[in-house]
XYZ file of C-alpha atoms in Angstrom:
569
model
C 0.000 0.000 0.000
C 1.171 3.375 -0.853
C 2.367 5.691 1.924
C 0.940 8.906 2.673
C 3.195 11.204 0.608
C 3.280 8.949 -2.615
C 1.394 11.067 -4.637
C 3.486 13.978 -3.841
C 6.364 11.596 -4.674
C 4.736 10.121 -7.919
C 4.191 14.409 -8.816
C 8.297 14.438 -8.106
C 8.690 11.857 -10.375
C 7.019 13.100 -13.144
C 8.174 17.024 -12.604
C 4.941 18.816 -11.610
C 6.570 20.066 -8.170
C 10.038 20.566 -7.636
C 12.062 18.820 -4.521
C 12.081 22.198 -3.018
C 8.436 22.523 -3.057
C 7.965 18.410 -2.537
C 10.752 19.236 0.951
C 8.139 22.010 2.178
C 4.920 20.336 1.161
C 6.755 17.205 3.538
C 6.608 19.572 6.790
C 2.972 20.778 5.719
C 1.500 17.442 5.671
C 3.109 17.253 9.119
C 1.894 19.922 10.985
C -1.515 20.550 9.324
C -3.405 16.971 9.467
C -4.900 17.638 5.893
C -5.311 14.953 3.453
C -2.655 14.943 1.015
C -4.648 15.242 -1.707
C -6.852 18.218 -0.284
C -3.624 20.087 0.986
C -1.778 19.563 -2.597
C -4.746 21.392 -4.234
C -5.264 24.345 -1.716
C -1.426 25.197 -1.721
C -1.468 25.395 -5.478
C 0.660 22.892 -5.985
C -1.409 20.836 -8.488
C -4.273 21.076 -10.281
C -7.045 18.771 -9.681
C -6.193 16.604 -13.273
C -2.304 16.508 -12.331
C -3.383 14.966 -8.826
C -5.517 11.941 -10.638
C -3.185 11.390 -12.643
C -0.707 10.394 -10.527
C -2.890 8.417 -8.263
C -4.002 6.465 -11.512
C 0.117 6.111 -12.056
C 0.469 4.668 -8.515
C -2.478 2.203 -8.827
C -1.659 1.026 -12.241
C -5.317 2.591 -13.483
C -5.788 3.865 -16.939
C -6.543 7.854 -16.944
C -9.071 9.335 -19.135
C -9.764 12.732 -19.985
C -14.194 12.071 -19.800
C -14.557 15.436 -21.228
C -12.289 15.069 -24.652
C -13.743 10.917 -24.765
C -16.510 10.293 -27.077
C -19.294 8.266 -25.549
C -21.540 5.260 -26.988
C -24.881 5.528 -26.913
C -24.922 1.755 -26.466
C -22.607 1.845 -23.616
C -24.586 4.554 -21.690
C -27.821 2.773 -21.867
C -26.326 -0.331 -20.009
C -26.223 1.964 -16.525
C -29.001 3.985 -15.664
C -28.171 7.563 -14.493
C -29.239 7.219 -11.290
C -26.391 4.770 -10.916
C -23.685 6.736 -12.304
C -25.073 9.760 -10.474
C -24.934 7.770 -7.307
C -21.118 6.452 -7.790
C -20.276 9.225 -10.151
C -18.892 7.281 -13.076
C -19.790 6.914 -16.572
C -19.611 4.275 -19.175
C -18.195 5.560 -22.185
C -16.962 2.037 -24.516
C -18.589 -0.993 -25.162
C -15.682 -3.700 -27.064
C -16.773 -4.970 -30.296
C -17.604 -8.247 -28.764
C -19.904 -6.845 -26.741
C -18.657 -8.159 -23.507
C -16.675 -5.668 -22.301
C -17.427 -2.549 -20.574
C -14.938 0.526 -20.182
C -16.297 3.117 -17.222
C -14.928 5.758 -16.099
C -14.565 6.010 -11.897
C -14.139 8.944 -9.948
C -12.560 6.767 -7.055
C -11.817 3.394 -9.321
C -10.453 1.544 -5.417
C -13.730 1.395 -4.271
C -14.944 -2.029 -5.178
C -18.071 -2.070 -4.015
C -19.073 0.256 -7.240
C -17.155 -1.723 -9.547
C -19.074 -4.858 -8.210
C -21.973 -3.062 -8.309
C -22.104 -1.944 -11.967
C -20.621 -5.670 -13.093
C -23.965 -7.207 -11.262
C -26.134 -4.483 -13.357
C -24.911 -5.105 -16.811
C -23.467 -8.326 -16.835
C -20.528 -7.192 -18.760
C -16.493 -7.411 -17.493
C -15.952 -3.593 -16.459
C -12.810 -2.058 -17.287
C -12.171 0.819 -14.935
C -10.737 4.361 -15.500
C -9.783 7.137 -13.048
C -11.389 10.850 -14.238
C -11.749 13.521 -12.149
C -14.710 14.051 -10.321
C -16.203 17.134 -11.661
C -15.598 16.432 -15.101
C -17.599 13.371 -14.623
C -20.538 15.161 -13.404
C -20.387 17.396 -16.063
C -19.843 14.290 -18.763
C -23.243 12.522 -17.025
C -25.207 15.915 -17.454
C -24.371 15.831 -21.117
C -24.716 13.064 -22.325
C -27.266 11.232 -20.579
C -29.339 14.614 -21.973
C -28.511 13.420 -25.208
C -30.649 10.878 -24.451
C -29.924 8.635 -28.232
C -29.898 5.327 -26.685
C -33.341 4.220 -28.129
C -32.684 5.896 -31.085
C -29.342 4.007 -31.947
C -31.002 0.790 -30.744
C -34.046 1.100 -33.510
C -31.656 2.449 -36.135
C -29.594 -0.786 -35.671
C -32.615 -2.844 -36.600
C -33.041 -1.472 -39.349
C -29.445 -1.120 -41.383
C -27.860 -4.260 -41.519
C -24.216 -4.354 -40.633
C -21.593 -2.801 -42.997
C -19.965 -5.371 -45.056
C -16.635 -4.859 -47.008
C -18.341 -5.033 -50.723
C -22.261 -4.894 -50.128
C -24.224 -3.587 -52.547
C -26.360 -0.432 -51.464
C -30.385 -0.701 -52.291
C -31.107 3.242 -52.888
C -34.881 2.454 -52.128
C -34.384 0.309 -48.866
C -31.906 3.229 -47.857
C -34.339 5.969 -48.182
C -36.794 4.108 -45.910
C -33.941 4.073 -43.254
C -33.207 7.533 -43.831
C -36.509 8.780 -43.346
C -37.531 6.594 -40.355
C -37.628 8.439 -37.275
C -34.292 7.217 -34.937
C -32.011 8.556 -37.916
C -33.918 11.876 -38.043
C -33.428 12.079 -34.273
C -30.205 11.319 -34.213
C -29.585 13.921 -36.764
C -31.710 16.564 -35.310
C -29.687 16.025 -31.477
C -26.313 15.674 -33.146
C -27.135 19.850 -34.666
C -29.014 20.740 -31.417
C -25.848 19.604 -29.455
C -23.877 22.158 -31.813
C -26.282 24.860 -31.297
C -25.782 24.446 -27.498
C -22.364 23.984 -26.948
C -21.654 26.758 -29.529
C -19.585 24.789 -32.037
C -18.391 26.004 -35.132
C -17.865 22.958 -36.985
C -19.116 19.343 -36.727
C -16.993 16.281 -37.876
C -18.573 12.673 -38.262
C -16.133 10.941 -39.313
C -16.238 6.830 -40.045
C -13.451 4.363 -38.722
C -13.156 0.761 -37.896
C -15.761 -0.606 -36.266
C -17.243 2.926 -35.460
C -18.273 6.530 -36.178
C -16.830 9.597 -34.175
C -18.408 13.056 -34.143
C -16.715 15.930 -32.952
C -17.376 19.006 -32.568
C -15.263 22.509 -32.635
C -16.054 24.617 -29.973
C -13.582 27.736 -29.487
C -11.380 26.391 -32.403
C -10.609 23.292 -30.808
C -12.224 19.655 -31.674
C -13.811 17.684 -28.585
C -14.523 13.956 -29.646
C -18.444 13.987 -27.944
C -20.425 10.668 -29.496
C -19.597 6.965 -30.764
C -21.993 5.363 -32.904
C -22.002 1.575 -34.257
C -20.661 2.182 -37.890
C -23.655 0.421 -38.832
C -25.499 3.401 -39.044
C -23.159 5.676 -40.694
C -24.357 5.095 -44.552
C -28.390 5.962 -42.923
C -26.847 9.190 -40.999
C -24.505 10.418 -43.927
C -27.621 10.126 -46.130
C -30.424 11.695 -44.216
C -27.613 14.390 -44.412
C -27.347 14.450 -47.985
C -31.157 14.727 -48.226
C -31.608 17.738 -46.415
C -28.349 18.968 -48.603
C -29.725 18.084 -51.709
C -27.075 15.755 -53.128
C -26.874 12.685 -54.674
C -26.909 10.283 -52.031
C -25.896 7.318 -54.705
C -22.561 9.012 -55.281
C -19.718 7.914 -52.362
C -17.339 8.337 -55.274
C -16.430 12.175 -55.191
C -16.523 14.785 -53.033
C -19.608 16.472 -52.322
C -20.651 20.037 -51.068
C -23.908 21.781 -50.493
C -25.847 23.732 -47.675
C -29.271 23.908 -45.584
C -30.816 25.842 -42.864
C -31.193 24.534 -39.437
C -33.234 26.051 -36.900
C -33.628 25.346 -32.931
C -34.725 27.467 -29.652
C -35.220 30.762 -31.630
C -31.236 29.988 -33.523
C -31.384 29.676 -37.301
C -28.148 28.645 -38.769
C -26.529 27.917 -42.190
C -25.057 25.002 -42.762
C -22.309 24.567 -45.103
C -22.065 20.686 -45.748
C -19.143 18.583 -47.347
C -18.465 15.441 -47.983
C -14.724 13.266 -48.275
C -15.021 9.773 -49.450
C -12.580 8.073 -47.035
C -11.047 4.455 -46.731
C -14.195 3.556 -43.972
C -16.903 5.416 -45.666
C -17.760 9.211 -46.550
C -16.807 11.728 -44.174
C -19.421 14.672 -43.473
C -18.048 18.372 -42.594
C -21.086 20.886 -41.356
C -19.930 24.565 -40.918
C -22.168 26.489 -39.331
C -22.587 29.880 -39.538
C -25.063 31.572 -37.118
C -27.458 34.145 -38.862
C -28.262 36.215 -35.361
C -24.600 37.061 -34.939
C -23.551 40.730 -35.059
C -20.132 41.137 -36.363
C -17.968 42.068 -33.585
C -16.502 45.724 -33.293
C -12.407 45.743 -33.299
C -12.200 46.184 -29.415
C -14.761 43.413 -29.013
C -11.951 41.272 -31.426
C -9.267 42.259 -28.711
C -7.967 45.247 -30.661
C -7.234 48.301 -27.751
C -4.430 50.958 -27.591
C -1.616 51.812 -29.834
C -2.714 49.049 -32.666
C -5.895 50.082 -32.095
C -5.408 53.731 -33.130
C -2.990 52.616 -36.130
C -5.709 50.538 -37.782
C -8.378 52.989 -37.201
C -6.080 56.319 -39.197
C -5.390 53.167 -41.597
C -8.818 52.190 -42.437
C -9.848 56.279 -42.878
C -7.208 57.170 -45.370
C -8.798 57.482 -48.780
C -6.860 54.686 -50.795
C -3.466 52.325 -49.918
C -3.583 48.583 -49.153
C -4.270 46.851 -45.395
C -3.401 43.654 -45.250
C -4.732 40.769 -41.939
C -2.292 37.611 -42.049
C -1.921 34.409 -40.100
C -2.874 30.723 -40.534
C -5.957 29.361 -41.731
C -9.063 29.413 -38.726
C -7.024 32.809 -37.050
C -9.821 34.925 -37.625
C -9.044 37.049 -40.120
C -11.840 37.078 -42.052
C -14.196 38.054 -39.226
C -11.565 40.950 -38.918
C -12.350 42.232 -42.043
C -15.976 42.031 -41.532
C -15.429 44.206 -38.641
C -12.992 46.606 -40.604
C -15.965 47.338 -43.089
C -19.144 47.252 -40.892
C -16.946 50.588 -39.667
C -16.808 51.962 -42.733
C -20.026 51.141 -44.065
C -22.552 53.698 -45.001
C -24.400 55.188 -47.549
C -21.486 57.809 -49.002
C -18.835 54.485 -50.023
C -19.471 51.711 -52.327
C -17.606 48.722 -50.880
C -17.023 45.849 -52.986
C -16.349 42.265 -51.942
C -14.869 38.764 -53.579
C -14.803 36.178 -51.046
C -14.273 32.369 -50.944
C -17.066 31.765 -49.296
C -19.229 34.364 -48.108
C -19.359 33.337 -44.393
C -21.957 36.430 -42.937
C -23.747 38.862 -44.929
C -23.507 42.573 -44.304
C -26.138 45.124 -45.091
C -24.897 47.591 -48.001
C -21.945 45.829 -49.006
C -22.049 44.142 -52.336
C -20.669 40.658 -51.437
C -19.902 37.843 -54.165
C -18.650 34.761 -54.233
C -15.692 33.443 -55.886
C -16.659 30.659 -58.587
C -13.598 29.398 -60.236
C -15.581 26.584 -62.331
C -17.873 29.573 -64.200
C -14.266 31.761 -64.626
C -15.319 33.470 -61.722
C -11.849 33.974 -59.497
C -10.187 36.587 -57.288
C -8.095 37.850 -60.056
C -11.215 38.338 -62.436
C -13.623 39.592 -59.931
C -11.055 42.287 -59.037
C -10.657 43.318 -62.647
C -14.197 43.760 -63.042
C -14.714 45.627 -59.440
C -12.732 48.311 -61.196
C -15.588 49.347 -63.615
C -18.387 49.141 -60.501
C -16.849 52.201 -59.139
C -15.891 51.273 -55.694
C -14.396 53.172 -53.294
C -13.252 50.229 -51.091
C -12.610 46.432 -52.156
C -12.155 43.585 -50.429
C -10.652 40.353 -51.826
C -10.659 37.454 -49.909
C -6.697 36.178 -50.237
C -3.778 37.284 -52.198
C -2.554 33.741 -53.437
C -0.646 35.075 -56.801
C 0.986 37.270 -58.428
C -2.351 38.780 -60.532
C -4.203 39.576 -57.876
C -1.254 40.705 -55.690
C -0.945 43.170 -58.701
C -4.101 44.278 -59.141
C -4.685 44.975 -55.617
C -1.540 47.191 -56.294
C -3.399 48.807 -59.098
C -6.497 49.402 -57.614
C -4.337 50.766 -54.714
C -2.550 53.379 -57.252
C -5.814 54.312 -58.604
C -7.346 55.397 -55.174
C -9.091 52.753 -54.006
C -8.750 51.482 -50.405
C -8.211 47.343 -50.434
C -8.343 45.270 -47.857
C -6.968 41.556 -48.212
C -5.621 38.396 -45.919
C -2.251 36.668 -47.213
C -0.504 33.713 -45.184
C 2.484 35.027 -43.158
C 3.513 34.098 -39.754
C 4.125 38.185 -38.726
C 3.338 40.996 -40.170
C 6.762 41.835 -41.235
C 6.852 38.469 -43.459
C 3.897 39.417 -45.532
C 6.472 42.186 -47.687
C 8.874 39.647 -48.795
C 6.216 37.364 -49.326
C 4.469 39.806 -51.733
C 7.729 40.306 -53.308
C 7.768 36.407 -53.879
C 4.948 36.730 -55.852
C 6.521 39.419 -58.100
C 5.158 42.620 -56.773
C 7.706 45.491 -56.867
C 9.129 47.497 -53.944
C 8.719 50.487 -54.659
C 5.052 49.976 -55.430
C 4.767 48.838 -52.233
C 6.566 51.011 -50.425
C 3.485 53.667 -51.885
C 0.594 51.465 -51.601
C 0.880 49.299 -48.249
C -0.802 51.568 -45.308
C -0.984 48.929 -42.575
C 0.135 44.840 -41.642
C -1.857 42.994 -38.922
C -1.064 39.903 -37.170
C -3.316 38.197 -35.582
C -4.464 34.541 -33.748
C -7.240 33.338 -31.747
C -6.849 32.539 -27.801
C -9.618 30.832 -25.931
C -10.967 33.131 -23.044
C -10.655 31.659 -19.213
C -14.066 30.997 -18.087
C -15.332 32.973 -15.564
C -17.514 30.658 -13.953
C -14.847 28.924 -12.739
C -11.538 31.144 -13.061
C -9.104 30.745 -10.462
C -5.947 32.594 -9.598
C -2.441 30.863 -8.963
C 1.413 31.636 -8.663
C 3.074 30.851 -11.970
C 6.264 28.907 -11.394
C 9.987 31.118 -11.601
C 10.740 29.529 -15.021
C 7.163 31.418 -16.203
C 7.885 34.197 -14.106
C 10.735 34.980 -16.110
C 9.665 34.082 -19.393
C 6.895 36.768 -18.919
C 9.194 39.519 -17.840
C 11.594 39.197 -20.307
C 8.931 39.244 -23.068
C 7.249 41.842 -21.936
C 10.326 43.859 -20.116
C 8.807 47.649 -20.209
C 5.682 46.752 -21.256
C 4.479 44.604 -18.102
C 2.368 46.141 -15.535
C 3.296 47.779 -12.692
C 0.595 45.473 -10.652
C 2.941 42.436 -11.946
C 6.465 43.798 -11.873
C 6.828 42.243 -8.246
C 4.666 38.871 -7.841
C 2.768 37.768 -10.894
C -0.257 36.310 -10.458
C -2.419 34.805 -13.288
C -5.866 33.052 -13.755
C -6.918 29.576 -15.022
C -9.986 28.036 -15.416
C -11.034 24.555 -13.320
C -13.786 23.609 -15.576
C -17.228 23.674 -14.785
C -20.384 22.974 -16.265
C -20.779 26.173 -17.951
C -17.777 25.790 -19.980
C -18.145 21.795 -20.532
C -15.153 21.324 -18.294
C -12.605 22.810 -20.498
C -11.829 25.658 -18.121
C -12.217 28.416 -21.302
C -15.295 29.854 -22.732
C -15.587 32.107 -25.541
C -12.428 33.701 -27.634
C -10.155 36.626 -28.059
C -7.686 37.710 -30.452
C -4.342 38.380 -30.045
C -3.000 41.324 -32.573
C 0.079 43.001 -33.766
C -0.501 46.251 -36.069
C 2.553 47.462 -38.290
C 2.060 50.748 -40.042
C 3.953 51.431 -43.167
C 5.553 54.325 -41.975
C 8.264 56.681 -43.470
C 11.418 54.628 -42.472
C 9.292 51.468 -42.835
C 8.902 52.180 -46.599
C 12.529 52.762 -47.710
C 13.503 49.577 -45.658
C 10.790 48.082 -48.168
C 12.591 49.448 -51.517
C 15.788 48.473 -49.985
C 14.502 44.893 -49.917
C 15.396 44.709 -45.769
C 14.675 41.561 -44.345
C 11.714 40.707 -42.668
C 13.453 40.571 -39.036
C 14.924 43.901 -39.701
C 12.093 45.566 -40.516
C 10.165 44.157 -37.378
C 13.123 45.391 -35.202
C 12.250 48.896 -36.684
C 8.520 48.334 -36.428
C 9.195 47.373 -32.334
C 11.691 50.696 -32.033
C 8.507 52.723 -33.496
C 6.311 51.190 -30.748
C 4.783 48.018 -32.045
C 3.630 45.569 -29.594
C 4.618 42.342 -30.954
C 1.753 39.387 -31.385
C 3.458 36.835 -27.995
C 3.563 40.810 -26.133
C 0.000 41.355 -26.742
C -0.413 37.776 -25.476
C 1.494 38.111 -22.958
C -0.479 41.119 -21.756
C -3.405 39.625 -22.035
C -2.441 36.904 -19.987
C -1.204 39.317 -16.980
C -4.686 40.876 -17.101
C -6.464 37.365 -16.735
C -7.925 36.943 -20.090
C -6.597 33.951 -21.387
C -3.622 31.569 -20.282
C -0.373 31.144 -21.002
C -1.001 28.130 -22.485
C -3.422 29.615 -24.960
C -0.925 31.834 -26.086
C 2.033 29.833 -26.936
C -0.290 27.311 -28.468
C -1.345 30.445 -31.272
C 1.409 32.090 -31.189
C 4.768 30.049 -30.527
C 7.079 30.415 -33.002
């Protein structure tokens, strides 16, 4: 049997705590009586995950993250909730051969539950350690989702999937019409609408189908279902899509509305034949969203101020860059629902149009009809616009006739795929375009990524360790608050039911703005490097993208975690 400090020991071993803190948390245990675990937790030493973790080390348990784990229906029918409410556990996998149960325990020692549920379902149980909350929060979800009887009817009617079967289009739309499909359908795009999720991924595999969702840019793996009734689910889909539900060939890609408690939303469908079967892809884009003001984005001070004198200057080029899903798009949007009104005619060509915007004249690129950035640009220039947006710059003819339009006093806006704001010049250069065009046209660069927000439900402050400490004040130097400069304290989330146990709800975005200044310019018809010309940028007061971060992370926005998963280099 373990002794009473092995789980401080087993947190040594694996580098949470240091021997320092493990020598001082020794003469605590001592002198205050407290449970280890209890005492671990209130002196910050651990969070609540780090702590299960290493008990499930010490007993030789399996841990499992209940919150990130897909459950199956067919699993969660086997123990009714007022069992798993009672022992707070959940059963999340049944094994193909049916005899094998995987649950997940909040205290896995105590026997009597694992006896308990064996008795109930007459299947082996193969225990996991979770932590408590997230467990609660796991039965509260799911068991709402409530599919069980739906899965179980569905399975009676679609035969299993065989290797080489031959599909019966009229037998299938009977299945795809009976009623467990369209509920399972229906709660698999309510559970979206809830949770809000951007994106929803069912996705076949051996033996089984996955859907996961996107919620605050990250994928959380929320249902199993017997792959049995993938063909039945992919297909209702495809109905309601309007495409041809015979073809598992090619890709597919279509769109339908979807509306529940008082939310309509557009879905943007797509389809990926696949080794196991046809993935689906829904989008979907929320119709009752306003788009978001720059200081609602996470825009404030100095960059703040640069992009608004950028955006009022009557023609020049302002460019948004990062990776794909970093929000630039919805930065735009934001950019021209400021300048929108009745005096300008703004102009768009987007790929696709992802919200509509009263007054601006939005189209869609459609490179199959001739229809592409390039040639919607060079026809914007007879619609006399004042101010034209264009999607990406991905070649050299549109990077050129954004110069153009530039030159002939227009104001463009555009997004291009640079790391910082400084690599977007020599990556225009790249694609042919001249210096010293630039140097006249380019007003403003932003950077930009997405950070999940701490939730703040459940926010809780802690004492960063020295390594962080330093990290932050040597990133920040000048720039970090006078609140901080002595003991740094920042926030995390513990996950609550509010924000599905993830400890973060909503987003932010982290910015850097570079102006195309004076000095800026002739570094840009001198060909400088990219590095130089961000050293320059900094010198003139830029706050560099990890900075804003950085900042945000002093003032309890987001974590530190958040930050150098965007915005690491």
């Amino acid at each position: 049997m373990p002794d009473e400090l092995s789980i401080a020991k087993q947190l040594l071993a694996d580098k949470i705590i240091t021997e320092e803190q493990f020598k001082k948390f020794e003469l605590e245990l001592a002198s205050s009586g407290k449970p280890e675990k209890e005492l671990l937790v209130s002196l910050g030493l651990a969070t609540e995950e780090q702590i299960i973790k290493a008990i499930g080390k010490l007993y030789k348990i399996p841990y499992v993250s209940i919150i990130e784990q897909g459950t199956s229906p067919e699993a969660l029918i086997l123990v009714p909730r007022s069992v798993a409410e009672r022992f707070v556990l959940i059963p999340f996998a049944l094994s193909i051969d049916k005899k094998e149960l995987s649950v997940a325990f909040a205290d896995p020692l105590d026997l009597n539950s694992i006896g308990f549920v064996e008795e109930k379902t007459g299947k082996k149980i193969k225990p996991f350690i979770a932590v408590s909350e997230n467990i609660k929060i796991a039965i509260n979800e799911r068991y709402a989702q409530n599919l069980s009887s739906e899965i179980a009817a569905a399975l009676k009617e679609t035969s299993p999937v065989k290797e080489s079967q031959t599909i019966d289009v009229a037998k299938l739309s009977e299945v795809i019409r009976s009623e467990p499909i369209v509920k399972i359908v229906t709660t698999v795009l309510e559970f979206a609408l809830k949770y809000r999720a951007s994106d929803i991924h069912i996705e076949p595999e051996e033996g089984k189908t996955r859907i996961r969702y996107r919620i605050d840019g990250i994928l959380h793996e929320k249902l199993i279902l017997p792959n049995s009734v993938h063909n039945a689910l992919v297909s209702r889909i495809k109905v309601l899509t309007g495409l041809k539900i015979d073809e598992k060939r090619i890709p597919q890609d279509g769109r339908f509305n979807f509306k529940a408690d008082n939310q309509e939303v557009d879905l943007r469908v797509s389809t990926l034949p696949t080794i196991h079967g046809e993935k689906v892809v829904m989008r979907l884009l929320r119709k009752t969203v306003k788009v978001p003001t720059l200081p609602e984005l996470g825009l404030r001070g100095r960059a703040l101020k640069n992009l608004e004198d950028s955006i009022l200057r009557p023609h020049g080029i302002i460019l948004i860059c990062g990776p794909t899903g970093s929000g630039k798009t919805t930065t735009l949007y934001a950019v021209l629902s400021k300048i929108n009104t009745a005096k300008v005619n703004i102009v768009t060509v987007e790929d696709p149009v992802e919200y509509e915007i009263p007054g601006v004249n939005q189209v869609q690129i459609n490179p199959a009809a001739g229809l592409t950035f390039a040639s919607g640009l060079r026809s914007f220039l007879r619609q006399d616009p004042n101010v034209i947006m264009v999607g990406e710059i991905r070649d050299r003819e549109t990077a050129d006739l954004a110069i153009q339009a530039s030159l002939t006093g227009h104001l463009v806006f555009s997004t291009i795929h640079t790391k910082s704001a400084s690599q977007s010049i020599p990556r225009l250069m790249d694609m042919g375009a001249e210096p010293f065009l630039l140097s006249s046209t380019l007003t403003a660069i932003v950077a930009q990524r997405i950070c999940r927000l701490v939730c703040p439900q459940c926010k809780e402050e802690y004492e960063p360790s020295l390594e962080v400490q330093k990290d932050i004040k040597e990133t920040l130097g000048v720039l970090l608050p006078k609140s901080q400069s002595e003991k740094i304290t920042l926030v995390r989330g513990k996950g609550c039911g509010e924000c599905n146990g993830t400890g973060y709800f909503g987003r932010i975005g982290i910015f850097e703005v570079l102006p195309v200044t004076e000095k800026i310019a002739r570094m840009v018809i001198e060909r400088a490097p990219a590095f130089d010309v961000e050293k320059t940028a900094v010198e003139e007061g830029m706050i560099k993208l990890k900075q804003d971060g950085y900042l945000k992370v002093t003032e309890g926005i987001t974590t530190m975690e958040e930050v150098l998963r965007v915005a690491q280099e």
